[in-house]
XYZ file of C-alpha atoms in Angstrom:
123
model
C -12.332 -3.506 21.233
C -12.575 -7.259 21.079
C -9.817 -9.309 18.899
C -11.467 -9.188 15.037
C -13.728 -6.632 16.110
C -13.105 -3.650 13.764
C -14.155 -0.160 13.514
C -14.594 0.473 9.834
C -16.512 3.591 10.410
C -13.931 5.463 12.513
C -11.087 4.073 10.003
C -12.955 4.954 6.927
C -12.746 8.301 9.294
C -8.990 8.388 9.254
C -8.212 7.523 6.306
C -10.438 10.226 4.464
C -8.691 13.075 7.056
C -5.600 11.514 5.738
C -5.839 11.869 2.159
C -6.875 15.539 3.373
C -4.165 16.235 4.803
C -2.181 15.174 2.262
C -3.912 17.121 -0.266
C -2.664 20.155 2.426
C 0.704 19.243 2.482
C 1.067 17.574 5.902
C 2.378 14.183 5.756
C 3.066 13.811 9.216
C -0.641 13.807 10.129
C -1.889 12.105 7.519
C 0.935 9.249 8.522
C -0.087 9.016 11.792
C -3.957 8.577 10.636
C -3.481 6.447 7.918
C -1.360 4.065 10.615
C -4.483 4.580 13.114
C -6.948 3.522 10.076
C -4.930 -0.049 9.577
C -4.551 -0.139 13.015
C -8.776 0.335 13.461
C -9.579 -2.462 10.161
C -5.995 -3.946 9.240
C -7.835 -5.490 5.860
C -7.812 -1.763 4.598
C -5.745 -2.372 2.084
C -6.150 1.125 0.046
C -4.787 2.882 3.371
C -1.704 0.479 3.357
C -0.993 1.339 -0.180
C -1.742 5.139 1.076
C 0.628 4.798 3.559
C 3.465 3.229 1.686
C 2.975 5.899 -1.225
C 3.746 8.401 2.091
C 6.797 6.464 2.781
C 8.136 6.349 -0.802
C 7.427 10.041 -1.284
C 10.069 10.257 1.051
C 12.178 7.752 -0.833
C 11.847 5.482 2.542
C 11.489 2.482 -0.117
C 12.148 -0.222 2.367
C 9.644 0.944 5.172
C 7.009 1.147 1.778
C 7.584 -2.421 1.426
C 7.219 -3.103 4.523
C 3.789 -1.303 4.749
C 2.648 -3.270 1.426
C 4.333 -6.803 3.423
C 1.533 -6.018 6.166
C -1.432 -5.438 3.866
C -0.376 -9.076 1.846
C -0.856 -11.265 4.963
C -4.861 -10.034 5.306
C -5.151 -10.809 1.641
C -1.988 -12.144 -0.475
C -3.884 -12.716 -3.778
C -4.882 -9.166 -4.320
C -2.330 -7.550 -7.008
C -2.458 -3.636 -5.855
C 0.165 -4.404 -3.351
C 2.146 -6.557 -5.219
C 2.612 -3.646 -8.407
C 3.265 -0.964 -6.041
C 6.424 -3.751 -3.968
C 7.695 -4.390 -7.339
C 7.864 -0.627 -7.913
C 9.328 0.314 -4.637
C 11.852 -2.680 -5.216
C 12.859 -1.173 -8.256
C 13.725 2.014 -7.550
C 15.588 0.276 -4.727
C 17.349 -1.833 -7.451
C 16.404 -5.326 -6.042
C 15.459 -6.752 -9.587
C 14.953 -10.043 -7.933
C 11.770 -8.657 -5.283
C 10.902 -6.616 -8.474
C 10.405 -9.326 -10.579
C 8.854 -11.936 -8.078
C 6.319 -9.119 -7.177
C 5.085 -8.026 -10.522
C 5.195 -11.264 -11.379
C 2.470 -12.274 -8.574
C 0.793 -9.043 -9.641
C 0.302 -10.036 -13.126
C -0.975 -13.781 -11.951
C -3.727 -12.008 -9.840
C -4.776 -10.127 -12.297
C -3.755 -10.745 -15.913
C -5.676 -8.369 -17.850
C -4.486 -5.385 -16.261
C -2.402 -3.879 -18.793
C -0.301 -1.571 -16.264
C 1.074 -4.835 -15.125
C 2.358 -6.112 -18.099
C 3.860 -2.987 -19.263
C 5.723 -2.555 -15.931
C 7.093 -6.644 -15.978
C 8.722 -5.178 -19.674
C 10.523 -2.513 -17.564
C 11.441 -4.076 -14.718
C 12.746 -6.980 -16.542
């Protein structure tokens, strides 16, 4: 496969075995597809968030931030990512990520409600 030539079929592919395998209890094979899926179309945003919900299920916080870190450089204006760092952050309690995350969240999207309520929590 050439440089910017993605497979979105075959990672569309992966990412819906994933979610079936997590509906069956395996995480480790739905990891390892959800990481072939970015790897196949890394602007798949909805199987980094996937992947990092994995990660935190697991309470590996830091490697879901990570995940969502990746999935910001294809496209750093969309808020998804940017809620579900400032979650992660705050159950890792780094207010300061927490609060520069939801706060980028809530600029990208200032209608969505969820946001808002979530910048009252977090602080």
């Amino acid at each position: 496969m050439k440089e910017h030539e993605y497979d979105y079929l075959e990672s569309e592919d992966s990412y819906e075995m994933a979610v079936e395998w997590i509906a069956r209890g395996d995480r480790e094979k739905a990891e390892a597809l959800l990481k072939k899926s970015v790897l196949l179309n890394p602007h798949f945003i909805y199987a980094y968030i996937t992947l990092a919900g994995l990660h935190a299920r697991r309470k590996r916080y830091s490697d879901a931030i990570g995940v969502l870190g990746r999935a910001l450089r294809g496209d750093p204006s969309f808020h998804r990512p940017h809620y579900h760092i400032a979650k992660y952050a705050y159950r890792m309690n780094n207010g300061p990520l927490a609060r520069r995350h939801i706060r980028a969240a809530r600029e990208s999207a200032p209608a969505e409600e969820l946001y808002r309520r979530a910048a009252k929590v977090i602080g």
